mmCIF file of C-alpha atoms in Angstrom:
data_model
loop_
_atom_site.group_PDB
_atom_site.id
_atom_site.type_symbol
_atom_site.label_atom_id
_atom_site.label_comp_id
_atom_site.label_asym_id
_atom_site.label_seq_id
_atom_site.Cartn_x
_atom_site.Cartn_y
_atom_site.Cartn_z
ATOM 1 C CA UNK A 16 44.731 74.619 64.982
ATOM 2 C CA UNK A 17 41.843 75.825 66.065
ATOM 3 C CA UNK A 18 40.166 79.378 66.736
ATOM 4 C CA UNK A 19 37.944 81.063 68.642
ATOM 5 C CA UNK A 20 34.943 81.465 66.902
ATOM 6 C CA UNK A 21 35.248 77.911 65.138
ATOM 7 C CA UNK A 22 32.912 75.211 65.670
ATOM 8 C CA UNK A 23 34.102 73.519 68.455
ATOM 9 C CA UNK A 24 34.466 69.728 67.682
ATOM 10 C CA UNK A 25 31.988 66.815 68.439
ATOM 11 C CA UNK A 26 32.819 64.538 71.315
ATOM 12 C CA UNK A 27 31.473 61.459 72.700
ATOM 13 C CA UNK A 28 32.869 60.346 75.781
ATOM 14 C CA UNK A 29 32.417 58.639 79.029
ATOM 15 C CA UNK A 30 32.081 60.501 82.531
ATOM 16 C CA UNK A 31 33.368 59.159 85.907
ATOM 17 C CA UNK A 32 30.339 57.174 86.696
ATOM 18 C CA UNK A 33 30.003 55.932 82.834
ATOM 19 C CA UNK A 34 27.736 58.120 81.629
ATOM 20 C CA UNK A 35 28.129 58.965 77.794
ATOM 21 C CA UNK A 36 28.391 63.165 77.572
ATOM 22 C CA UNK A 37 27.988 64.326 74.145
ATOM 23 C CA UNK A 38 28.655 67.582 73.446
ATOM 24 C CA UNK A 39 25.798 68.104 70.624
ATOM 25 C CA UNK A 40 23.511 67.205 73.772
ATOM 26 C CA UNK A 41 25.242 70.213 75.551
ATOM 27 C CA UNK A 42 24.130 72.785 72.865
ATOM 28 C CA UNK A 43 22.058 76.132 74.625
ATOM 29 C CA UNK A 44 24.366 75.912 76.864
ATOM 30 C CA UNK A 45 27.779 77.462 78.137
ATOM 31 C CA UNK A 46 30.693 74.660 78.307
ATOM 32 C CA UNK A 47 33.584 74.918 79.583
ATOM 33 C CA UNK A 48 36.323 71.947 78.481
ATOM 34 C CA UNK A 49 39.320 72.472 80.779
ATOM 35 C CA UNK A 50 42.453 69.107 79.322
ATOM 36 C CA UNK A 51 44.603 68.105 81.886
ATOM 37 C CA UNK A 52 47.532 65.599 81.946
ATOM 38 C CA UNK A 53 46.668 63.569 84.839
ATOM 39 C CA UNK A 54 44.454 62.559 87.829
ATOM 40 C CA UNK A 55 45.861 63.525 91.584
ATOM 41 C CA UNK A 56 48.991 64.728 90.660
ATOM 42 C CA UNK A 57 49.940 67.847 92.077
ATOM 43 C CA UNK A 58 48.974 70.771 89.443
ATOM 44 C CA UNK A 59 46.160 69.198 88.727
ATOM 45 C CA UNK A 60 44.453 68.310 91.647
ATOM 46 C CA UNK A 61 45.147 71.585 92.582
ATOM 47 C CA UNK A 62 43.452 72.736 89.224
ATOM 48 C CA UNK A 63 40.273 70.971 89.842
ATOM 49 C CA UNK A 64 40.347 71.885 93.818
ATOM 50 C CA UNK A 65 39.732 75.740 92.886
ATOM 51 C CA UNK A 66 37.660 74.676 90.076
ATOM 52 C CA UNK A 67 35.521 72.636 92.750
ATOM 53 C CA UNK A 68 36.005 75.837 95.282
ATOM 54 C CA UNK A 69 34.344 78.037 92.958
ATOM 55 C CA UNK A 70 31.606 75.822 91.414
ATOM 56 C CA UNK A 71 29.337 77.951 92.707
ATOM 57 C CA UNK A 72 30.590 81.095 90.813
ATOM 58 C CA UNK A 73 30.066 78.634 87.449
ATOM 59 C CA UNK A 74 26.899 77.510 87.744
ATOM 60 C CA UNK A 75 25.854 81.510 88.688
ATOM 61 C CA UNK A 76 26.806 82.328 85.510
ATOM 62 C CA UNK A 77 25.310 79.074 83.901
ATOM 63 C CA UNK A 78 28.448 77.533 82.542
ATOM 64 C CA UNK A 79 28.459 73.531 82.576
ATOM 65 C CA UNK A 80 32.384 72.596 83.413
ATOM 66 C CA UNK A 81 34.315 69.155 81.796
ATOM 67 C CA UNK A 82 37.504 68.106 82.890
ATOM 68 C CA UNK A 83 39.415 65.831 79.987
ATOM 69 C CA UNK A 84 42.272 63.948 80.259
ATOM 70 C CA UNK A 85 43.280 60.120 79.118
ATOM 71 C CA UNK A 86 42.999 58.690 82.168
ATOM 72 C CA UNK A 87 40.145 56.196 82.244
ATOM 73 C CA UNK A 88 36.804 56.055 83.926
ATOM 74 C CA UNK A 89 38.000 53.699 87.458
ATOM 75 C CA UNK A 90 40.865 56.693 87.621
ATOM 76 C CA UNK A 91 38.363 59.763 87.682
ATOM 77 C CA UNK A 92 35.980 58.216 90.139
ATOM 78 C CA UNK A 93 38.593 58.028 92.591
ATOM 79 C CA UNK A 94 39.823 61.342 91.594
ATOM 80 C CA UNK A 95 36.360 62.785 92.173
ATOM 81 C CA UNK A 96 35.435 60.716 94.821
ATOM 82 C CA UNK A 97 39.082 61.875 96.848
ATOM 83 C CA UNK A 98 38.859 65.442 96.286
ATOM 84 C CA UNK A 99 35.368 65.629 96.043
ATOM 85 C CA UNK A 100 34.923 66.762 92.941
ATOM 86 C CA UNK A 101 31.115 68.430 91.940
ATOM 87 C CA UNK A 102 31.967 68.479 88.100
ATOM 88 C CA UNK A 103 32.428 65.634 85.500
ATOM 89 C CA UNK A 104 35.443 63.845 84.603
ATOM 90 C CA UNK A 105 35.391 62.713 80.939
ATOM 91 C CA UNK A 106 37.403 60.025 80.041
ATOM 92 C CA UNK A 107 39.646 60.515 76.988
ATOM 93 C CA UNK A 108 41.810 57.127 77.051
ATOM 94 C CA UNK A 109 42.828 57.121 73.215
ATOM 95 C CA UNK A 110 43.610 60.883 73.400
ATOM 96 C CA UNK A 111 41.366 61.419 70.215
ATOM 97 C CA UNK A 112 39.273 64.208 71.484
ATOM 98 C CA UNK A 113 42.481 66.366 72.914
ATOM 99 C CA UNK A 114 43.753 65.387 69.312
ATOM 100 C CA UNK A 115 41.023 67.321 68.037
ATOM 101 C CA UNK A 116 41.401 70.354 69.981
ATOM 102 C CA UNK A 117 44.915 70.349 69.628
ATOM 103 C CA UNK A 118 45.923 69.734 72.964
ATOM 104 C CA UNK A 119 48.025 66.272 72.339
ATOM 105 C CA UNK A 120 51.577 66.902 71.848
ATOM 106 C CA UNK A 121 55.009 66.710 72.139
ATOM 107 C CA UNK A 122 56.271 67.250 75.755
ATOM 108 C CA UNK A 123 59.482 67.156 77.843
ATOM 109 C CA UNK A 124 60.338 66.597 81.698
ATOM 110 C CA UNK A 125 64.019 66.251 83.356
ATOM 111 C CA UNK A 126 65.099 65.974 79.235
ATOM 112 C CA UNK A 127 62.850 63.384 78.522
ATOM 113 C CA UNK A 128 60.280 63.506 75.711
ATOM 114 C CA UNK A 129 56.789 62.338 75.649
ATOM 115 C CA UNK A 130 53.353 62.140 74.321
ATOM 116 C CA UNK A 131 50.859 64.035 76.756
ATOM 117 C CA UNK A 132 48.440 66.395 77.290
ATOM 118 C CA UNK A 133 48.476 70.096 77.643
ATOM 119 C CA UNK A 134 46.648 72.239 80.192
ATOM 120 C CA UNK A 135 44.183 74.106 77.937
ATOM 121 C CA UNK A 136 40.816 75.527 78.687
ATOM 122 C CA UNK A 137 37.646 76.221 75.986
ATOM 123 C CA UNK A 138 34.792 78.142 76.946
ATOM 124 C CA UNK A 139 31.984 77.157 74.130
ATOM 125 C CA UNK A 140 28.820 79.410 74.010
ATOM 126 C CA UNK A 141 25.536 78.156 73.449
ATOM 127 C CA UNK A 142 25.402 78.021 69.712
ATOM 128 C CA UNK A 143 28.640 75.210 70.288
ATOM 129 C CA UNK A 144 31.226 77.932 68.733
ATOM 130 C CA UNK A 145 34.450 78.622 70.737
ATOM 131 C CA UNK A 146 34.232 81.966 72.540
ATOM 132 C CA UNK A 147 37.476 81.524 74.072
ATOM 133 C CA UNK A 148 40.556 79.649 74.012
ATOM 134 C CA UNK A 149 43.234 79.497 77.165
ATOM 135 C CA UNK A 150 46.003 77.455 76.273
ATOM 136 C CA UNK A 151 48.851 76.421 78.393
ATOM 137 C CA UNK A 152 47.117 77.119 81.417
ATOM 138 C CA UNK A 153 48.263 78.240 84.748
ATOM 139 C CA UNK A 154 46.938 76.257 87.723
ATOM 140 C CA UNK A 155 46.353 79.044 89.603
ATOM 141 C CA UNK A 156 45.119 81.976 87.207
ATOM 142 C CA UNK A 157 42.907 79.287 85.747
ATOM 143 C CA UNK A 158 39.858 80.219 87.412
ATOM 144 C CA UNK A 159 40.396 83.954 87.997
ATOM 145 C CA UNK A 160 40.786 83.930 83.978
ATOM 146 C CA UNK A 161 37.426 81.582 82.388
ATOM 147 C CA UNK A 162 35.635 83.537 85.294
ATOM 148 C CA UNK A 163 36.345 86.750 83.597
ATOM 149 C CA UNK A 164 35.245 85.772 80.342
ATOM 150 C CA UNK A 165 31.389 84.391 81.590
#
């Protein structure tokens, strides 16, 4: 499991338009990784609409955001092309990277279990160490909460 104030792990992955984003190319910078289940469905659009709503806020404070998830590349570009999205989707289809933060588990719905993802958010300072973990994330504090920690 990891901690803040770990190392957080190397990624290599593609973006929405199929860019590679590495995250040793990030470093001397503030990153913020936010995992999330699924493109357009309802918590999580509404996740990445008051992300998008307060971009502005972000890039004030210099922090880069990433949304994850295991949807492929075709599915964010229409997710960020619908919503209009001003942040990169990176693709995570084998689930590795979210394996590596810990964020790909067991989960349940209407008493069915399943494999997915779960809403967690890492702020990474510039020297690519964890500053901050949020894990099982709220939708609607998400925000309010990594805004309070820039």
């Amino acid at each position: 499991m990891l901690a803040e104030s770990d190392a957080a792990p190397e990624f290599e992955l593609q973006n929405q338009d199929g860019e590679t984003v590495r995250l040793a190319d990030l470093k001397g910078k503030k990153v913020i990784l936010y995992f999330y289940p699924k493109d357009d469905t309802p918590g999580c659009t509404a996740q990445a609409c008051d992300i998008r709503d307060h971009y502005g806020e972000f890039k004030k404070r210099g922090a880069l955001i990433f949304g994850i998830s295991p949807d492929n590349v075709r599915s964010h570009k229409k997710f960020e092309e619908k919503y209009g999205l001003p942040f990169p989707l990176l693709a995570d289809e084998g689930h590795a990277i979210a394996e590596k933060y810990g964020v790909w588990g067991e989960k349940s719905m209407y008493g069915k279990k399943y494999m997915g993802v779960d809403r967690a958010t890492f702020v990474i300072d510039e020297k690519g160490r964890i500053a901050k973990i949020f894990p099982k994330v709220k939708p609607s504090e998400h925000v309010e909460q990594v805004l309070a920690v820039l």
